[in-house]
Amino acid sequence: MYNVKSKVAEEFIDDAEILSTIEYAQANKNNRQLIESLIERARNCKGLTHREAALLLECEDPGLIEKMFEVAKEIKQKFYGNRIVMFAPLYLSNYCVNGCVYCPYHAKNKTIARRKLTQEEIRQEVIALQDMGHKRLALEAGEHPAMNPIEYILESIKTIYSIKHKNGAIRRVNVNIAATTVENYQKLRDAGIGTYILFQETYHKKNYEALHPSGPKSNYAYHTEAMDRAMEAGIDDVGIGVLYGLNTYRYDFIGLLMHAEHLEATFGVGPHTISVPRLCDADDIDTDDFANTVPDDIFRRIVAVIRIAVPYTGMIVSTRESQASREKVLDIGVSQISGGSHTSVGGYVNKEEFDETTSQFDVSDRRTLDEVVSWLLDLGYIPSFCTACYRAGRTGDRFMSLVKLGQIANCCQPNALMTLKEYLEDYASPETRLKGERMIEAEMQRVPNEKVRCIAVENLERIAKGERDFRF
Ligand code: SF4
Ligand code: SF4
């Protein structure tokens, strides 16, 4: 029985509710009046229910789809402006005891080389990331109680935060590790992580079990209830997502929104971010073996309707997507992207050796961070290296209330420009620097609050003289 506040996975992600939502959406997909009224209502930025969002996603009328894109753009502009936050993944270890059939790190894969970074190797990787200009990382590790115990993850986080190389610093470490206990989530919270990220992969229990035939991850309920444990442990910011292509996108799109509704109803705050990865090729993984891969046009609609349904939630797209594909989703919803990524264990220091042998997936967008920054500037976006909120204690419901009141822009805009300035001073190529300086000059005028603007302008001058790490 569907119960949004239940603690039981199969009740807050109720299969019958998802199937009846799909039926409802298909039965009403030609109801123009209803769909128009939902699109109109979405303009007030209060979001939509999973049922309403499912109907929008089902609609095939080109004119109405165009209207949805328009509203998604409006919402994106209102909350995120033209800022895009940058991050990079850091793979610590690809040892894994699970059997996920879509991931080359699965325990039975004997062709992939297994590696785990030592603390010294982590240091070298982080210095390489700092030298690119990154300030925000997403840690990745397979699940392996003996090779990657929680102590290893905690020690690695400590190492990462401690490294200060030239003007570099990693200021926010997000963590993507396997579902774990409340005690371990408390340890992660105490280590000062930013967001705890865990993808559901698919919400369809039967398919989930088939895709995860062995290892602790095969326990659907334990995995699905992980975010509840994380939030109970005091981790305020959690990031959810499904791997599109594993199951029908309709089912997982609805499950994802039901999960967001569950967190909001239970903890008073929904997910901090939603990621939208699509299945891609890797070592012993061929996407042709999967029947549900999602085409580009549907992918764009998924991103737009998520933006409309949960306006306050950041949306992330990784280098799984190509430059062209990323470009198509920036304006309608995505607020964070990775750049210059290596999805291998040790690939930032030694890409020749380790990208070939230890990658989790084939990166589609292989450009350097400077190329990505330059491309964003050309498209009119402000690449932001901001990490201010979590460091200022603006997390969870405190963060969400500022977003909902529309006040966060007073922080995001100057922070984006000041962190871009740091990037330009320390890491950018001459061409990127020129474009970035122009962008900062033009965009500083858009800082809504005059007092904040004056301080930000002063800070820009101080950054030019060598000072670092200003934030609102
Ligand atoms: Fe292991 Fe995660 Fe890959 Fe599954 S998806 S095999 S848990 S690394
Ligand atoms: Fe994100 Fe907060 Fe920085 Fe805005 S001010 S970009 S919400 S960290």
Coordinates of C-alpha atoms and ligand atoms in Angstrom, one line a residue:
M1 CA 0.0 0.0 0.0
Y2 CA 1.4 3.4 -1.0
N3 CA 2.5 5.5 1.9
V4 CA 4.8 8.4 1.2
K5 CA 5.9 8.6 4.8
S6 CA 6.5 4.9 5.4
K7 CA 10.0 3.8 6.3
V8 CA 9.6 0.7 4.2
A9 CA 11.0 0.8 0.7
E10 CA 8.1 -1.0 -1.0
E11 CA 5.6 1.3 0.6
F12 CA 7.1 4.7 -0.3
I13 CA 8.1 3.3 -3.7
D14 CA 4.9 1.3 -4.2
D15 CA 4.9 -0.7 -7.4
A16 CA 1.1 -0.5 -7.8
E17 CA 1.2 3.3 -7.4
I18 CA 3.9 3.6 -10.2
L19 CA 1.9 1.3 -12.5
S20 CA -1.3 3.2 -11.9
T21 CA 0.6 6.5 -12.5
I22 CA 1.8 5.2 -15.9
E23 CA -1.7 4.1 -16.7
Y24 CA -3.1 7.6 -15.7
A25 CA -0.4 9.3 -17.8
Q26 CA -1.1 7.2 -20.9
A27 CA -4.9 7.6 -20.5
N28 CA -4.6 11.4 -20.3
K29 CA -1.7 12.1 -22.6
N30 CA -4.1 13.7 -25.2
N31 CA -5.9 15.9 -22.6
R32 CA -4.6 19.2 -23.8
Q33 CA -6.5 21.3 -21.4
L34 CA -5.2 19.4 -18.4
I35 CA -1.6 19.4 -19.6
E36 CA -1.7 23.1 -20.4
S37 CA -3.1 23.8 -16.9
L38 CA -0.2 21.8 -15.3
I39 CA 2.4 23.6 -17.4
E40 CA 0.8 26.9 -16.5
R41 CA 0.8 26.0 -12.8
A42 CA 4.4 24.9 -12.9
R43 CA 5.4 28.5 -13.7
N44 CA 4.8 29.3 -10.0
C45 CA 7.8 27.2 -9.1
K46 CA 6.0 25.1 -6.6
G47 CA 6.7 21.9 -8.3
L48 CA 4.5 19.0 -9.4
T49 CA 3.5 15.7 -8.0
H50 CA 4.9 12.5 -9.6
R51 CA 1.5 11.9 -11.2
E52 CA 1.4 15.3 -12.8
A53 CA 5.1 15.1 -13.9
A54 CA 4.4 11.6 -15.4
L55 CA 1.6 13.1 -17.5
L56 CA 3.9 15.9 -18.8
L57 CA 6.5 13.3 -19.7
E58 CA 4.0 11.2 -21.6
C59 CA 2.7 14.1 -23.7
E60 CA 3.8 13.8 -27.3
D61 CA 2.4 17.1 -28.7
P62 CA 5.3 19.1 -30.1
G63 CA 3.8 22.4 -29.2
L64 CA 3.2 21.4 -25.6
I65 CA 6.6 19.9 -25.3
E66 CA 8.1 23.2 -26.5
K67 CA 6.0 25.0 -23.8
M68 CA 7.5 22.6 -21.2
F69 CA 11.0 23.5 -22.3
E70 CA 10.1 27.2 -22.0
V71 CA 8.9 26.8 -18.4
A72 CA 11.9 24.6 -17.5
K73 CA 14.1 27.4 -18.9
E74 CA 12.3 30.0 -16.9
I75 CA 12.6 28.0 -13.7
K76 CA 16.3 27.2 -14.4
Q77 CA 16.9 30.9 -14.9
K78 CA 15.0 32.0 -11.8
F79 CA 16.9 29.7 -9.4
Y80 CA 20.2 29.0 -11.0
G81 CA 20.6 31.9 -13.5
N82 CA 23.3 31.1 -16.0
R83 CA 25.6 29.6 -13.4
I84 CA 26.9 26.1 -13.8
V85 CA 28.8 24.5 -10.8
M86 CA 31.8 22.5 -11.7
F87 CA 33.1 19.3 -10.1
A88 CA 35.2 16.2 -10.8
P89 CA 34.9 12.6 -9.7
L90 CA 37.8 11.0 -7.8
Y91 CA 37.9 7.2 -7.9
L92 CA 39.6 5.7 -4.9
S93 CA 39.2 2.0 -5.5
N94 CA 37.5 -0.3 -8.0
Y95 CA 37.5 -3.4 -5.7
C96 CA 33.9 -4.4 -5.4
V97 CA 32.1 -7.4 -4.0
N98 CA 28.8 -6.7 -5.8
G99 CA 27.5 -8.2 -9.0
C100 CA 26.0 -5.2 -10.8
V101 CA 25.6 -6.4 -14.4
Y102 CA 26.0 -2.9 -15.9
C103 CA 29.2 -2.0 -14.2
P104 CA 32.7 -3.3 -15.1
Y105 CA 33.7 -3.2 -11.4
H106 CA 31.4 -6.2 -10.7
A107 CA 33.2 -8.9 -8.7
K108 CA 33.2 -11.5 -11.5
N109 CA 35.0 -9.2 -14.0
K110 CA 38.4 -10.8 -14.4
T111 CA 39.6 -8.6 -17.2
I112 CA 39.6 -5.3 -15.4
A113 CA 42.7 -4.3 -13.4
R114 CA 41.9 -3.8 -9.7
R115 CA 43.4 -0.8 -7.9
K116 CA 43.1 1.0 -4.7
L117 CA 44.8 4.3 -4.1
T118 CA 47.2 4.7 -1.2
Q119 CA 47.0 7.9 0.8
E120 CA 50.1 9.1 -1.0
E121 CA 48.5 8.3 -4.4
I122 CA 45.4 10.2 -3.3
R123 CA 47.6 13.2 -2.5
Q124 CA 49.0 13.1 -6.0
E125 CA 45.6 12.8 -7.6
V126 CA 44.3 15.7 -5.6
I127 CA 47.2 17.8 -6.5
A128 CA 46.6 17.1 -10.1
L129 CA 42.9 18.0 -9.6
Q130 CA 43.8 21.2 -7.8
D131 CA 46.3 22.1 -10.6
M132 CA 43.3 21.9 -13.0
G133 CA 41.4 24.3 -10.8
H134 CA 38.9 21.9 -9.2
K135 CA 37.5 22.8 -5.7
R136 CA 34.7 20.2 -5.5
L137 CA 35.1 16.5 -5.7
A138 CA 32.8 13.5 -5.8
L139 CA 34.5 10.5 -4.2
E140 CA 33.8 7.1 -5.8
A141 CA 34.6 3.7 -4.5
G142 CA 33.3 0.1 -5.0
E143 CA 31.8 -1.8 -2.1
H144 CA 34.4 -4.0 -0.5
P145 CA 34.4 -4.4 3.3
A146 CA 38.0 -5.6 3.4
M147 CA 39.6 -3.4 0.7
N148 CA 37.5 -0.2 1.1
P149 CA 36.2 -0.2 4.7
I150 CA 34.7 3.0 6.1
E151 CA 38.0 3.8 7.8
Y152 CA 39.7 3.9 4.4
I153 CA 37.1 6.3 3.1
L154 CA 37.3 8.5 6.2
E155 CA 41.1 8.6 6.1
S156 CA 40.9 9.5 2.4
I157 CA 38.5 12.4 3.1
K158 CA 40.9 13.7 5.7
T159 CA 43.8 13.5 3.4
I160 CA 41.9 15.3 0.6
Y161 CA 40.8 18.2 2.9
S162 CA 44.4 18.6 4.2
I163 CA 46.1 19.1 0.9
K164 CA 47.0 22.8 0.1
H165 CA 49.0 22.9 -3.0
K166 CA 49.9 26.4 -4.3
N167 CA 46.5 28.2 -4.3
G168 CA 44.6 25.0 -4.6
A169 CA 42.2 23.5 -2.1
I170 CA 39.4 21.0 -2.3
R171 CA 36.6 22.7 -0.4
R172 CA 33.8 20.2 -0.7
V173 CA 34.0 16.5 -0.8
N174 CA 30.8 14.7 -1.9
V175 CA 30.8 11.0 -1.4
N176 CA 29.3 8.3 -3.5
I177 CA 29.8 5.0 -1.7
A178 CA 27.6 2.0 -1.1
A179 CA 24.5 2.0 1.2
T180 CA 25.7 1.6 4.7
T181 CA 24.6 1.8 8.4
V182 CA 23.4 4.9 10.4
E183 CA 26.7 4.7 12.4
N184 CA 28.8 4.9 9.2
Y185 CA 26.7 7.8 7.9
Q186 CA 27.3 9.5 11.2
K187 CA 31.1 9.1 10.7
L188 CA 30.8 10.5 7.2
R189 CA 28.9 13.5 8.5
D190 CA 31.5 14.0 11.2
A191 CA 34.2 13.9 8.5
G192 CA 32.6 16.9 6.9
I193 CA 31.3 15.5 3.7
G194 CA 29.2 17.7 1.4
T195 CA 26.5 15.6 -0.3
Y196 CA 26.1 11.9 0.2
I197 CA 25.2 10.5 -3.3
L198 CA 23.7 7.1 -4.0
F199 CA 22.0 6.1 -7.2
Q200 CA 19.1 3.8 -7.0
E201 CA 19.9 2.5 -10.5
T202 CA 16.3 1.3 -10.9
Y203 CA 13.3 1.4 -8.6
H204 CA 11.8 -1.7 -10.2
K205 CA 12.3 -4.3 -7.5
K206 CA 12.2 -7.4 -9.7
N207 CA 14.6 -5.8 -12.3
Y208 CA 16.8 -4.4 -9.6
E209 CA 17.2 -7.9 -8.2
A210 CA 18.0 -9.3 -11.6
L211 CA 20.6 -6.5 -12.3
H212 CA 22.2 -7.1 -8.8
P213 CA 22.4 -10.9 -8.6
S214 CA 25.0 -11.0 -5.8
G215 CA 26.6 -9.0 -3.0
P216 CA 25.1 -6.7 -0.4
K217 CA 23.7 -4.4 -3.0
S218 CA 21.3 -7.1 -4.1
N219 CA 19.2 -6.2 -1.1
Y220 CA 16.6 -3.8 -2.7
A221 CA 15.1 -2.6 0.6
Y222 CA 18.5 -1.9 2.3
H223 CA 19.6 0.1 -0.8
T224 CA 16.3 2.0 -1.3
E225 CA 16.1 3.0 2.4
A226 CA 19.7 4.2 2.5
M227 CA 18.9 7.9 2.2
D228 CA 16.6 7.6 5.2
R229 CA 19.4 6.2 7.2
A230 CA 21.8 8.9 5.9
M231 CA 19.3 11.6 6.9
E232 CA 18.6 10.0 10.3
A233 CA 22.4 10.2 10.8
G234 CA 22.4 13.9 10.3
I235 CA 23.6 14.1 6.7
D236 CA 21.5 17.0 5.4
D237 CA 22.3 16.9 1.7
V238 CA 21.6 13.7 -0.2
G239 CA 21.8 13.2 -4.0
I240 CA 19.7 10.6 -5.8
G241 CA 19.5 9.3 -9.3
V242 CA 18.7 6.4 -11.5
L243 CA 20.8 4.9 -14.3
Y244 CA 18.6 5.5 -17.3
G245 CA 18.7 2.5 -19.6
L246 CA 18.5 -0.3 -17.0
N247 CA 14.7 -0.3 -16.9
T248 CA 11.9 1.6 -18.6
Y249 CA 12.5 5.3 -18.2
R250 CA 8.8 5.9 -17.3
Y251 CA 8.9 3.6 -14.3
D252 CA 12.2 5.0 -13.0
F253 CA 11.3 8.6 -13.6
I254 CA 8.2 8.2 -11.4
G255 CA 10.1 6.2 -8.8
L256 CA 12.7 8.9 -8.6
L257 CA 10.1 11.6 -8.0
M258 CA 8.3 9.4 -5.4
H259 CA 11.6 9.0 -3.6
A260 CA 12.1 12.8 -3.6
E261 CA 8.5 13.2 -2.2
H262 CA 9.2 10.6 0.4
L263 CA 12.3 12.5 1.7
E264 CA 10.5 15.8 1.7
A265 CA 7.5 14.3 3.5
T266 CA 9.6 12.4 6.1
F267 CA 12.5 14.8 6.7
G268 CA 11.1 18.2 5.6
V269 CA 13.7 18.4 2.9
G270 CA 14.0 16.7 -0.5
P271 CA 17.1 15.6 -2.3
H272 CA 19.9 18.2 -2.7
T273 CA 20.7 17.0 -6.1
I274 CA 19.3 14.6 -8.8
S275 CA 21.8 13.1 -11.3
V276 CA 20.7 11.9 -14.7
P277 CA 23.2 9.3 -15.8
R278 CA 22.5 7.2 -18.9
L279 CA 23.9 3.8 -19.3
C280 CA 27.1 3.8 -21.4
D281 CA 29.8 1.3 -22.7
A282 CA 32.6 0.2 -20.4
D283 CA 35.2 -2.6 -20.1
D284 CA 33.0 -5.7 -20.4
I285 CA 29.7 -3.8 -20.7
D286 CA 28.0 -3.2 -24.0
T287 CA 24.9 -1.0 -24.1
D288 CA 23.5 -3.1 -27.0
D289 CA 22.8 -5.8 -24.4
F290 CA 20.3 -3.5 -22.7
A291 CA 16.8 -3.0 -24.1
N292 CA 15.8 0.2 -22.4
T293 CA 18.5 2.8 -23.5
V294 CA 17.0 6.3 -23.6
P295 CA 17.2 8.3 -26.8
D296 CA 18.4 11.9 -26.8
D297 CA 14.9 13.5 -27.3
I298 CA 13.4 11.6 -24.4
F299 CA 16.5 12.4 -22.3
R300 CA 15.9 16.1 -22.8
R301 CA 12.3 15.8 -21.9
I302 CA 13.2 13.9 -18.7
V303 CA 15.6 16.7 -17.7
A304 CA 13.0 19.4 -18.4
V305 CA 10.2 17.7 -16.5
I306 CA 12.5 17.0 -13.5
R307 CA 13.4 20.7 -13.5
I308 CA 9.7 21.6 -13.5
A309 CA 8.7 19.0 -10.9
V310 CA 11.4 19.7 -8.3
P311 CA 12.6 23.3 -9.0
Y312 CA 14.8 23.6 -5.9
T313 CA 16.9 20.5 -6.5
G314 CA 20.2 20.8 -8.3
M315 CA 20.6 18.6 -11.3
I316 CA 23.9 17.0 -12.4
V317 CA 25.1 15.6 -15.7
S318 CA 28.4 13.9 -16.0
T319 CA 31.0 13.2 -18.7
R320 CA 29.0 10.1 -19.6
E321 CA 27.3 12.5 -21.9
S322 CA 29.0 14.0 -24.9
Q323 CA 29.6 17.7 -25.4
A324 CA 26.6 17.9 -27.8
S325 CA 24.3 16.1 -25.5
R326 CA 25.3 18.1 -22.4
E327 CA 24.8 21.3 -24.4
K328 CA 21.1 20.3 -25.0
V329 CA 20.3 20.0 -21.3
L330 CA 22.1 23.0 -19.8
D331 CA 19.5 25.5 -20.5
I332 CA 16.5 23.5 -19.4
G333 CA 17.6 22.3 -16.1
V334 CA 21.1 21.1 -15.4
S335 CA 23.0 23.1 -12.7
Q336 CA 26.2 21.1 -12.2
I337 CA 28.5 19.3 -14.5
S338 CA 31.8 17.5 -14.2
G339 CA 34.8 18.6 -16.4
G340 CA 38.2 17.1 -17.2
S341 CA 37.0 13.9 -15.6
H342 CA 38.9 10.6 -15.3
T343 CA 36.7 7.7 -14.3
S344 CA 39.6 5.4 -13.5
V345 CA 41.6 4.7 -10.4
G346 CA 44.7 6.9 -10.7
G347 CA 43.8 8.5 -14.0
Y348 CA 44.5 12.1 -13.1
V349 CA 48.2 11.4 -12.6
N350 CA 48.6 8.6 -15.1
K351 CA 45.8 8.5 -17.6
E352 CA 47.8 6.5 -20.2
E353 CA 48.1 3.5 -17.9
F354 CA 44.9 3.6 -15.8
D355 CA 42.2 5.0 -18.1
E356 CA 42.6 1.9 -20.3
T357 CA 42.7 -0.6 -17.5
T358 CA 40.6 0.6 -14.6
S359 CA 37.8 2.9 -15.8
Q360 CA 34.2 2.5 -14.7
F361 CA 32.8 3.8 -17.9
D362 CA 33.9 5.3 -21.2
V363 CA 34.0 9.1 -20.9
S364 CA 32.2 10.7 -23.8
D365 CA 33.2 14.3 -23.1
R366 CA 37.0 14.1 -23.0
R367 CA 37.8 17.8 -23.0
T368 CA 40.1 19.4 -20.4
L369 CA 38.6 21.5 -17.6
D370 CA 39.9 24.6 -19.3
E371 CA 38.2 23.6 -22.6
V372 CA 34.9 23.0 -20.7
V373 CA 35.2 26.3 -18.9
S374 CA 35.9 28.1 -22.2
W375 CA 33.0 26.4 -23.9
L376 CA 30.6 27.3 -21.1
L377 CA 31.7 31.0 -21.3
D378 CA 31.1 30.9 -25.1
L379 CA 27.6 29.6 -24.5
G380 CA 27.0 32.5 -22.0
Y381 CA 27.2 30.4 -18.8
I382 CA 29.2 31.3 -15.7
P383 CA 31.4 28.3 -14.7
S384 CA 31.2 28.4 -10.9
F385 CA 33.6 26.7 -8.4
C386 CA 31.5 27.8 -5.5
T387 CA 31.3 25.5 -2.4
A388 CA 30.1 28.2 0.0
C389 CA 26.8 26.8 1.3
Y390 CA 28.0 23.7 3.1
R391 CA 31.0 25.6 4.5
A392 CA 28.7 28.3 5.8
G393 CA 26.4 25.7 7.4
R394 CA 23.7 26.3 4.8
T395 CA 22.6 22.7 4.3
G396 CA 19.4 20.7 4.4
D397 CA 16.2 22.7 5.2
R398 CA 18.2 25.9 6.0
F399 CA 19.5 25.8 2.5
M400 CA 16.1 24.9 1.0
S401 CA 14.3 27.7 2.7
L402 CA 16.8 30.2 1.2
V403 CA 16.3 28.7 -2.2
K404 CA 12.5 28.7 -1.9
L405 CA 12.6 32.4 -0.8
G406 CA 14.7 33.1 -3.9
Q407 CA 17.4 34.6 -1.6
I408 CA 20.2 32.2 -2.5
A409 CA 20.9 34.1 -5.8
N410 CA 22.4 36.8 -3.5
C411 CA 25.1 34.3 -2.6
C412 CA 25.3 32.2 -5.8
Q413 CA 26.0 35.0 -8.3
P414 CA 28.8 36.8 -6.4
N415 CA 30.3 33.4 -5.3
A416 CA 30.3 32.2 -8.9
L417 CA 32.0 35.3 -10.1
M418 CA 34.6 35.3 -7.3
T419 CA 35.5 31.6 -7.7
L420 CA 35.6 32.0 -11.5
K421 CA 38.0 34.9 -10.9
E422 CA 40.2 32.6 -8.8
Y423 CA 40.1 30.0 -11.6
L424 CA 41.1 32.6 -14.2
E425 CA 44.0 33.9 -12.0
D426 CA 45.4 30.5 -11.2
Y427 CA 44.6 28.0 -13.9
A428 CA 43.0 29.4 -17.1
S429 CA 44.6 29.6 -20.5
P430 CA 45.1 33.2 -21.8
E431 CA 42.0 32.9 -24.1
T432 CA 39.8 31.5 -21.4
R433 CA 41.0 34.2 -19.0
L434 CA 40.1 37.0 -21.5
K435 CA 36.5 35.6 -22.0
G436 CA 36.1 35.0 -18.2
E437 CA 37.1 38.6 -17.3
R438 CA 34.5 39.9 -19.8
M439 CA 31.9 37.6 -18.3
I440 CA 32.7 38.7 -14.7
E441 CA 32.4 42.4 -15.7
A442 CA 29.1 41.9 -17.4
E443 CA 27.6 39.6 -14.8
M444 CA 28.6 41.5 -11.7
Q445 CA 25.8 44.0 -12.5
R446 CA 23.3 41.2 -12.0
V447 CA 24.1 40.7 -8.3
P448 CA 20.7 41.6 -6.9
N449 CA 21.8 43.3 -3.6
E450 CA 23.9 46.5 -3.9
K451 CA 25.8 46.0 -0.7
V452 CA 26.8 42.5 -1.7
R453 CA 27.8 43.7 -5.1
C454 CA 30.1 46.3 -3.7
I455 CA 31.8 43.8 -1.4
A456 CA 32.1 41.3 -4.3
V457 CA 33.8 43.9 -6.5
E458 CA 36.3 44.7 -3.7
N459 CA 36.9 41.0 -3.3
L460 CA 37.7 40.6 -7.0
E461 CA 40.4 43.2 -6.6
R462 CA 41.8 41.4 -3.6
I463 CA 41.8 38.1 -5.6
A464 CA 43.7 39.8 -8.4
K465 CA 46.3 40.8 -5.7
G466 CA 46.7 37.2 -4.5
E467 CA 44.1 36.7 -1.7
R468 CA 41.8 33.7 -2.0
D469 CA 38.7 32.1 -0.7
F470 CA 36.1 34.8 -0.3
R471 CA 32.5 33.8 0.0
F472 CA 29.0 34.9 0.9
Ligands
SF4_1 FE1 30.4 -2.1 -7.4 FE2 29.1 0.2 -7.6 FE3 30.0 -1.0 -9.8 FE4 28.0 -2.1 -8.5 S1 28.0 -0.1 -9.5 S2 29.8 -3.2 -9.3 S3 28.5 -1.5 -6.4 S4 31.2 -0.2 -8.1
SF4_2 FE1 25.8 26.3 -4.5 FE2 25.5 27.7 -2.3 FE3 27.4 28.3 -3.9 FE4 24.9 28.9 -4.6 S1 26.1 29.8 -2.9 S2 26.5 27.9 -5.9 S3 23.8 27.2 -3.7 S4 27.2 26.4 -2.8

